[in-house]
Amino acid sequence: MTAVDAATLYYQVQQFYAQQMQLLDDGKVAEWAATFTEDGVFAANAHPEPVTGRTAIEAAARKATEEYAAKQIQRRHWLGMVSVESGDQDAVVARCYALVIETPRGGQAAIRVSTVCADKLVRDGDNWLVQDRQVTRDDLA
Amino acid sequence: MTAVDAATLYYQVQQFYAQQMQLLDDGKVAEWAATFTEDGVFAANAHPEPVTGRTAIEAAARKATEEYAAKQIQRRHWLGMVSVESGDQDAVVARCYALVIETPRGGQAAIRVSTVCADKLVRDGDNWLVQDRQVTRDDLA
Amino acid sequence: MTAVDAATLYYQVQQFYAQQMQLLDDGKVAEWAATFTEDGVFAANAHPEPVTGRTAIEAAARKATEEYAAKQIQRRHWLGMVSVESGDQDAVVARCYALVIETPRGGQAAIRVSTVCADKLVRDGDNWLVQDRQVTRDDLA
């Protein structure tokens, strides 16, 4: 892979992450779930077992989103320090840091958790999809 | 737009945001105001009405900068999760998250506010300028 | 430098920072120290004098890493708002913001310090190395 190809791929991962997380934080749960493959896996050390499949991922996200809405808390998922570990035009392994920042209505913004996010992404036409995501919370690690 | 062109544009927006915010946080108010078009608009849900025009934007920023200096608080504007929604070589619509992080002299750094920033950028030679910026504070949203 | 070259360079700096900081936060001290030149300088306004040379930089980082491990605190270095001030294929001057975010085991993540990081990077084959790093803590500035 040339340096320009690597730079282009890196940009695509950054853009994908930004759009994906803005969907979730805006409460667009179905659109967010559609950024996972049909057989996508979402695993987290905060959960007893992985959530498998887009339908289950959407259901879990919808439940969390409704709970935050009921509490009038705005979440923001910040992904940063993105490292593309390997990849080509069809698949990428990336590792980044992820913060969840919460703001209660009328209240003070604060970091909720600091995590590491390890992804396997696959290309789907002009877009990328998450095939496997492993989120490790620093407080539980 | 080719993938390489899109990557190049994304980089330019990131570099622009970094330079723009470092100017403001360094107290270079005139230089910061010069990153808006002459007729630029800065609107925020924290303000009763938009600030319009580079001169007015500079005056508002100077007042805030002097207040922070008097309180010996260092601000840092962090923009992240940048999504270039549309754009070409001449104009860009971008949406990102923005944190204001404050550190009092001798004190503890903390998040002041979490916001969303929606921008219309226009090219000016080799640089970019903000034509319209809409900042939405999460605590007021 | 063409726009594409500048974008490629910017990507390389971002990728370098992500990998470098993940090494440190993962406790891979020798690998992290190897991202400095043999005669590299690490200066900080929190330290009485600069640490000079890869061996000394590694020793200082190992001591800090062991202290954090003993306290069961996970550090995360977030670099953002990266501005490539000047550069070519062989050397780069960059300035960015850096946060240290700490999470005690079983505890609450929080920002420890907000800093500015000014780097001189030099190319080493396919990689980059830090030749000079100046870290300025906002609380001490």
Coordinates of C-alpha atoms in Angstrom, one line a residue:
Chain A
M1 CA 0.0 0.0 0.0
T2 CA 1.4 3.4 -1.0
A3 CA 1.6 6.3 1.5
V4 CA -1.3 8.0 -0.3
D5 CA -3.4 4.9 -0.1
A6 CA -2.7 4.5 3.6
A7 CA -3.6 8.2 4.2
T8 CA -6.8 7.8 2.3
L9 CA -7.8 4.7 4.3
Y10 CA -7.0 6.5 7.5
Y11 CA -9.2 9.4 6.5
Q12 CA -12.0 6.9 5.7
V13 CA -11.8 5.3 9.1
Q14 CA -11.9 8.7 10.8
Q15 CA -14.9 9.9 8.8
F16 CA -16.6 6.6 9.4
Y17 CA -16.1 6.8 13.2
A18 CA -17.4 10.4 13.2
Q19 CA -20.5 9.6 11.3
Q20 CA -21.2 6.4 13.2
M21 CA -21.0 8.0 16.6
Q22 CA -22.9 11.0 15.6
L23 CA -25.8 8.7 14.6
L24 CA -25.8 7.0 18.0
D25 CA -25.5 10.2 20.0
D26 CA -28.3 11.7 17.9
G27 CA -30.5 8.8 18.8
K28 CA -30.7 7.4 15.2
V29 CA -30.4 3.8 16.4
A30 CA -31.5 2.0 13.3
E31 CA -29.1 4.0 11.1
W32 CA -26.3 3.4 13.7
A33 CA -27.0 -0.4 13.8
A34 CA -26.8 -0.4 10.0
T35 CA -23.1 0.4 10.4
F36 CA -22.5 -3.1 11.6
T37 CA -22.5 -6.2 9.4
E38 CA -25.6 -8.4 9.6
D39 CA -23.5 -10.8 11.7
G40 CA -21.6 -8.1 13.5
V41 CA -20.3 -8.6 17.0
F42 CA -20.2 -6.0 19.8
A43 CA -18.3 -7.3 22.8
A44 CA -17.4 -5.3 25.9
N45 CA -15.8 -6.2 29.2
A46 CA -18.7 -4.4 30.8
H47 CA -21.1 -7.0 29.4
P48 CA -21.3 -10.7 30.4
E49 CA -21.3 -11.8 26.7
P50 CA -21.0 -10.4 23.3
V51 CA -24.0 -9.0 21.4
T52 CA -24.2 -10.8 18.1
G53 CA -26.0 -9.7 15.0
R54 CA -27.3 -6.3 13.8
T55 CA -30.8 -7.0 15.2
A56 CA -29.5 -7.7 18.7
I57 CA -27.1 -4.8 18.5
E58 CA -29.9 -2.4 17.5
A59 CA -32.1 -3.7 20.3
A60 CA -29.4 -3.2 22.9
A61 CA -28.6 0.3 21.7
R62 CA -32.3 1.3 21.6
K63 CA -32.7 0.3 25.2
A64 CA -29.7 2.3 26.3
T65 CA -30.7 5.3 24.1
E66 CA -34.2 5.3 25.7
E67 CA -32.8 5.2 29.2
Y68 CA -30.5 8.2 28.5
A69 CA -33.4 10.1 26.9
A70 CA -35.6 9.4 29.9
K71 CA -32.8 10.8 32.2
Q72 CA -32.3 13.8 29.8
I73 CA -28.6 13.0 29.5
Q74 CA -26.9 13.8 26.2
R75 CA -24.1 11.3 25.4
R76 CA -21.2 12.0 23.2
H77 CA -18.9 9.2 22.0
W78 CA -15.4 10.6 21.3
L79 CA -13.1 8.2 19.4
G80 CA -9.5 9.4 19.1
M81 CA -5.9 8.3 18.8
V82 CA -6.9 6.1 15.9
S83 CA -4.3 3.6 14.9
V84 CA -4.9 1.6 11.7
E85 CA -3.0 -1.6 12.6
S86 CA -3.4 -3.2 9.2
G87 CA -5.7 -3.0 6.3
D88 CA -6.4 -2.8 2.6
Q89 CA -9.2 -1.4 0.5
D90 CA -11.5 -4.2 1.8
A91 CA -10.8 -4.7 5.5
V92 CA -9.2 -2.8 8.3
V93 CA -8.0 -3.6 11.8
A94 CA -8.1 -0.5 13.9
R95 CA -7.5 0.3 17.6
C96 CA -8.5 3.6 19.2
Y97 CA -9.4 5.2 22.5
A98 CA -13.0 6.1 23.2
L99 CA -14.5 8.4 25.8
V100 CA -18.1 8.6 26.7
I101 CA -18.9 12.2 27.7
E102 CA -22.3 12.9 29.3
T103 CA -24.1 16.1 29.9
P104 CA -27.3 16.2 31.9
R105 CA -29.8 18.8 30.7
G106 CA -28.9 22.0 32.6
G107 CA -26.0 20.3 34.2
Q108 CA -22.2 19.7 34.0
A109 CA -20.5 17.7 31.2
A110 CA -18.1 15.0 32.5
I111 CA -16.3 12.0 31.3
R112 CA -18.4 8.9 32.1
V113 CA -15.9 6.2 31.0
S114 CA -12.5 5.8 29.2
T115 CA -12.2 2.8 27.0
V116 CA -10.2 1.2 24.3
C117 CA -12.0 0.1 21.1
A118 CA -10.6 -2.6 18.8
D119 CA -12.4 -3.0 15.5
K120 CA -12.5 -5.1 12.4
L121 CA -14.0 -3.1 9.7
V122 CA -15.1 -4.4 6.2
R123 CA -15.9 -2.4 3.1
D124 CA -19.5 -2.3 1.8
G125 CA -19.5 -0.4 -1.4
D126 CA -18.5 3.1 -0.6
N127 CA -19.0 2.6 3.1
W128 CA -17.4 0.7 5.9
L129 CA -19.1 -1.6 8.4
V130 CA -18.1 -2.9 11.8
Q131 CA -17.7 -6.7 11.7
D132 CA -16.3 -7.0 15.2
R133 CA -15.9 -4.4 18.0
Q134 CA -14.3 -5.1 21.3
V135 CA -14.6 -2.3 23.9
T136 CA -12.5 -2.5 27.1
R137 CA -13.4 -0.1 29.9
D138 CA -10.4 1.1 31.7
D139 CA -12.1 0.9 35.1
L140 CA -12.8 -2.8 34.7
A141 CA -9.7 -3.8 32.8
Chain B
M1 CA -14.7 13.6 -5.9
T2 CA -12.1 10.8 -5.7
A3 CA -11.2 9.1 -2.5
V4 CA -7.8 10.9 -2.5
D5 CA -9.5 14.2 -3.0
A6 CA -11.9 13.5 -0.1
A7 CA -9.0 12.5 2.1
T8 CA -7.1 15.7 1.2
L9 CA -10.1 17.8 2.0
Y10 CA -10.7 16.1 5.3
Y11 CA -7.1 16.7 6.3
Q12 CA -7.4 20.4 5.4
V13 CA -10.4 20.7 7.6
Q14 CA -8.6 19.0 10.5
Q15 CA -5.5 21.2 10.1
F16 CA -7.7 24.3 9.8
Y17 CA -9.6 23.5 13.0
A18 CA -6.3 22.9 14.9
Q19 CA -4.8 26.2 13.8
Q20 CA -8.0 28.1 14.3
M21 CA -8.5 26.9 17.9
Q22 CA -4.8 27.3 18.8
L23 CA -5.1 30.9 17.8
L24 CA -8.1 31.5 20.0
D25 CA -6.7 29.6 23.0
D26 CA -3.3 31.5 22.6
G27 CA -5.2 34.8 22.8
K28 CA -4.5 35.8 19.2
V29 CA -7.9 37.2 18.8
A30 CA -7.4 39.3 15.7
E31 CA -5.7 36.3 13.9
W32 CA -8.6 34.0 15.0
A33 CA -11.2 36.4 13.9
A34 CA -9.5 36.5 10.5
T35 CA -10.4 32.9 10.0
F36 CA -14.1 34.0 9.6
T37 CA -15.3 35.6 6.4
E38 CA -16.0 39.3 6.6
D39 CA -19.7 38.5 6.7
G40 CA -19.2 35.4 8.9
V41 CA -21.9 34.3 11.3
F42 CA -21.2 32.8 14.8
A43 CA -24.4 31.5 16.3
A44 CA -24.8 29.6 19.5
N45 CA -27.7 28.3 21.5
A46 CA -26.0 29.9 24.6
H47 CA -26.4 33.4 23.0
P48 CA -29.6 35.2 22.4
E49 CA -28.8 36.0 18.8
P50 CA -26.0 35.3 16.3
V51 CA -22.9 37.4 16.1
T52 CA -22.5 38.6 12.5
G53 CA -19.5 40.0 10.8
R54 CA -15.8 39.5 11.5
T55 CA -15.6 42.8 13.5
A56 CA -18.3 41.8 15.9
I57 CA -17.0 38.3 16.2
E58 CA -13.6 39.7 17.1
A59 CA -15.0 42.0 19.7
A60 CA -17.0 39.2 21.3
A61 CA -14.0 36.9 21.4
R62 CA -11.7 39.7 22.8
K63 CA -14.1 40.3 25.7
A64 CA -14.2 36.6 26.5
T65 CA -10.5 36.2 26.2
E66 CA -9.8 39.2 28.5
E67 CA -12.2 37.7 31.1
Y68 CA -10.4 34.4 31.0
A69 CA -7.0 36.1 31.3
A70 CA -8.2 38.1 34.3
K71 CA -9.3 34.9 36.0
Q72 CA -6.1 33.2 35.0
I73 CA -7.9 30.3 33.3
Q74 CA -6.4 28.6 30.2
R75 CA -9.0 27.5 27.8
R76 CA -8.5 24.7 25.2
H77 CA -11.0 24.1 22.5
W78 CA -11.0 20.5 21.4
L79 CA -12.7 19.7 18.1
G80 CA -13.1 16.1 17.3
M81 CA -15.2 13.5 15.5
V82 CA -15.1 15.6 12.4
S83 CA -17.6 14.6 9.8
V84 CA -17.3 16.3 6.4
E85 CA -20.9 16.1 5.3
S86 CA -20.4 17.5 1.8
G87 CA -17.9 19.6 0.1
D88 CA -15.7 20.3 -2.8
Q89 CA -12.5 22.3 -3.3
D90 CA -14.4 25.6 -2.7
A91 CA -16.8 24.9 0.1
V92 CA -17.4 22.4 2.9
V93 CA -20.2 21.6 5.3
A94 CA -18.7 19.9 8.4
R95 CA -20.1 18.8 11.7
C96 CA -18.0 18.0 14.7
Y97 CA -18.0 17.7 18.5
A98 CA -16.3 20.4 20.5
L99 CA -15.2 20.5 24.1
V100 CA -14.0 23.4 26.1
I101 CA -11.5 22.3 28.6
E102 CA -10.4 24.8 31.3
T103 CA -7.4 24.9 33.6
P104 CA -7.1 27.5 36.3
R105 CA -3.5 28.5 37.1
G106 CA -2.3 26.1 39.7
G107 CA -5.6 24.2 39.5
Q108 CA -7.4 21.2 38.0
A109 CA -8.2 20.8 34.3
A110 CA -11.9 20.0 33.7
I111 CA -14.4 19.9 30.9
R112 CA -16.4 23.1 30.9
V113 CA -18.9 22.3 28.2
S114 CA -19.6 19.7 25.5
T115 CA -21.0 21.1 22.3
V116 CA -21.7 20.2 18.6
C117 CA -20.3 22.5 16.0
A118 CA -21.8 22.8 12.5
D119 CA -19.8 24.8 10.0
K120 CA -19.9 26.1 6.5
L121 CA -16.4 26.7 5.4
V122 CA -15.3 28.4 2.2
R123 CA -11.9 28.4 0.5
D124 CA -9.8 31.6 0.5
G125 CA -6.7 30.9 -1.6
D126 CA -4.7 28.3 0.2
N127 CA -6.8 28.7 3.4
W128 CA -10.3 28.1 4.7
L129 CA -12.6 30.5 6.3
V130 CA -15.7 30.0 8.4
Q131 CA -18.8 31.5 6.8
D132 CA -21.3 30.1 9.3
R133 CA -20.8 28.4 12.6
Q134 CA -23.6 27.0 14.7
V135 CA -22.6 25.8 18.2
T136 CA -25.0 23.9 20.3
R137 CA -24.2 23.3 23.9
D138 CA -25.4 19.9 25.1
D139 CA -26.5 21.2 28.5
L140 CA -28.9 23.7 26.9
A141 CA -30.0 21.6 23.9
Chain C
M1 CA 4.5 20.3 -1.2
T2 CA 1.3 19.4 -2.9
A3 CA -2.1 19.2 -1.1
V4 CA -2.0 15.4 -1.4
D5 CA 1.6 15.3 0.1
A6 CA 0.5 17.5 2.9
A7 CA -2.5 15.3 3.6
T8 CA -0.3 12.2 3.6
L9 CA 2.2 13.8 6.0
Y10 CA -0.6 14.8 8.3
Y11 CA -2.0 11.3 8.4
Q12 CA 1.5 9.9 9.2
V13 CA 1.8 12.3 12.2
Q14 CA -1.7 11.2 13.5
Q15 CA -0.9 7.5 13.0
F16 CA 2.5 8.0 14.7
Y17 CA 1.0 9.8 17.7
A18 CA -1.7 7.1 18.1
Q19 CA 0.8 4.3 18.0
Q20 CA 3.3 6.1 20.2
M21 CA 0.9 6.9 23.0
Q22 CA -0.8 3.4 22.9
L23 CA 2.7 1.9 23.5
L24 CA 3.2 4.1 26.6
D25 CA -0.3 3.6 28.0
D26 CA 0.1 -0.2 27.4
G27 CA 3.2 -0.1 29.5
K28 CA 5.5 -1.0 26.5
V29 CA 8.2 1.4 27.8
A30 CA 11.1 0.2 25.7
E31 CA 9.1 0.2 22.5
W32 CA 7.8 3.7 23.4
A33 CA 11.3 5.0 24.1
A34 CA 12.4 3.7 20.7
T35 CA 10.1 6.3 19.1
F36 CA 12.6 8.9 20.2
T37 CA 15.9 9.5 18.5
E38 CA 19.0 8.3 20.3
D39 CA 19.7 11.9 21.2
G40 CA 16.1 12.8 21.7
V41 CA 15.0 15.5 24.1
F42 CA 11.9 15.4 26.3
A43 CA 11.3 18.7 28.1
A44 CA 8.4 19.7 30.2
N45 CA 7.6 22.8 32.3
A46 CA 6.7 20.3 35.1
H47 CA 10.3 19.1 35.2
P48 CA 13.3 21.0 36.4
E49 CA 15.3 20.2 33.4
P50 CA 14.9 18.3 30.1
V51 CA 15.5 14.5 29.9
T52 CA 18.0 13.9 27.1
G53 CA 18.7 10.7 25.3
R54 CA 16.6 7.6 24.6
T55 CA 18.1 5.8 27.6
A56 CA 17.2 8.5 30.1
I57 CA 13.8 9.0 28.5
E58 CA 13.1 5.3 28.9
A59 CA 14.2 5.2 32.5
A60 CA 12.0 8.1 33.4
A61 CA 9.0 6.6 31.6
R62 CA 9.6 3.2 33.3
K63 CA 9.6 4.8 36.7
A64 CA 6.3 6.6 36.0
T65 CA 4.8 3.5 34.5
E66 CA 5.7 1.4 37.5
E67 CA 4.2 4.0 39.9
Y68 CA 0.9 4.0 38.0
A69 CA 0.8 0.2 37.9
A70 CA 1.4 0.1 41.6
K71 CA -1.5 2.5 42.1
Q72 CA -3.7 0.5 39.6
I73 CA -4.3 3.6 37.6
Q74 CA -4.7 3.3 33.8
R75 CA -3.4 6.4 32.0
R76 CA -4.5 7.4 28.5
H77 CA -2.6 10.1 26.6
W78 CA -4.9 11.8 24.2
L79 CA -3.3 14.0 21.5
G80 CA -5.6 16.1 19.4
M81 CA -5.9 19.4 17.5
V82 CA -2.7 18.4 15.6
S83 CA -1.3 21.3 13.6
V84 CA 1.6 20.4 11.3
E85 CA 3.4 23.8 11.3
S86 CA 6.0 22.9 8.7
G87 CA 7.5 19.9 7.3
D88 CA 8.6 17.8 4.4
Q89 CA 9.2 14.1 3.9
D90 CA 12.2 14.1 6.3
A91 CA 11.2 16.4 9.2
V92 CA 8.1 17.9 10.7
V93 CA 7.4 20.6 13.3
A94 CA 4.0 19.9 14.9
R95 CA 2.0 21.4 17.7
C96 CA -0.9 19.7 19.4
Y97 CA -3.0 19.5 22.6
A98 CA -2.5 16.6 24.9
L99 CA -4.7 15.4 27.7
V100 CA -3.8 12.8 30.3
I101 CA -6.9 10.9 31.3
E102 CA -6.6 8.6 34.3
T103 CA -8.9 5.8 35.5
P104 CA -8.3 4.1 38.8
R105 CA -9.3 0.4 38.8
G106 CA -13.0 0.3 39.8
G107 CA -13.1 4.1 39.8
Q108 CA -14.0 7.2 37.8
A109 CA -12.1 8.4 34.7
A110 CA -11.0 12.0 34.9
I111 CA -8.7 14.5 33.2
R112 CA -5.5 14.7 35.1
V113 CA -3.8 17.5 33.1
S114 CA -4.2 19.5 30.0
T115 CA -1.0 20.3 28.1
V116 CA 0.4 21.6 24.8
C117 CA 2.9 19.4 23.0
A118 CA 5.4 20.9 20.5
D119 CA 7.4 18.3 18.6
K120 CA 10.2 18.1 16.1
L121 CA 9.9 14.8 14.3
V122 CA 12.4 13.2 11.9
R123 CA 11.9 10.4 9.5
D124 CA 13.5 7.0 10.1
G125 CA 12.9 4.8 7.1
D126 CA 9.1 4.2 7.1
N127 CA 8.7 5.5 10.6
W128 CA 8.9 8.8 12.5
L129 CA 10.9 9.6 15.6
V130 CA 10.7 12.4 18.1
Q131 CA 13.8 14.5 18.2
D132 CA 12.5 17.1 20.5
R133 CA 9.3 17.3 22.6
Q134 CA 8.3 20.3 24.7
V135 CA 5.3 19.6 26.9
T136 CA 3.7 22.6 28.6
R137 CA 1.2 21.9 31.4
D138 CA -1.7 24.5 31.4
D139 CA -1.8 24.6 35.2
L140 CA 1.8 25.6 35.4
A141 CA 2.0 27.8 32.3

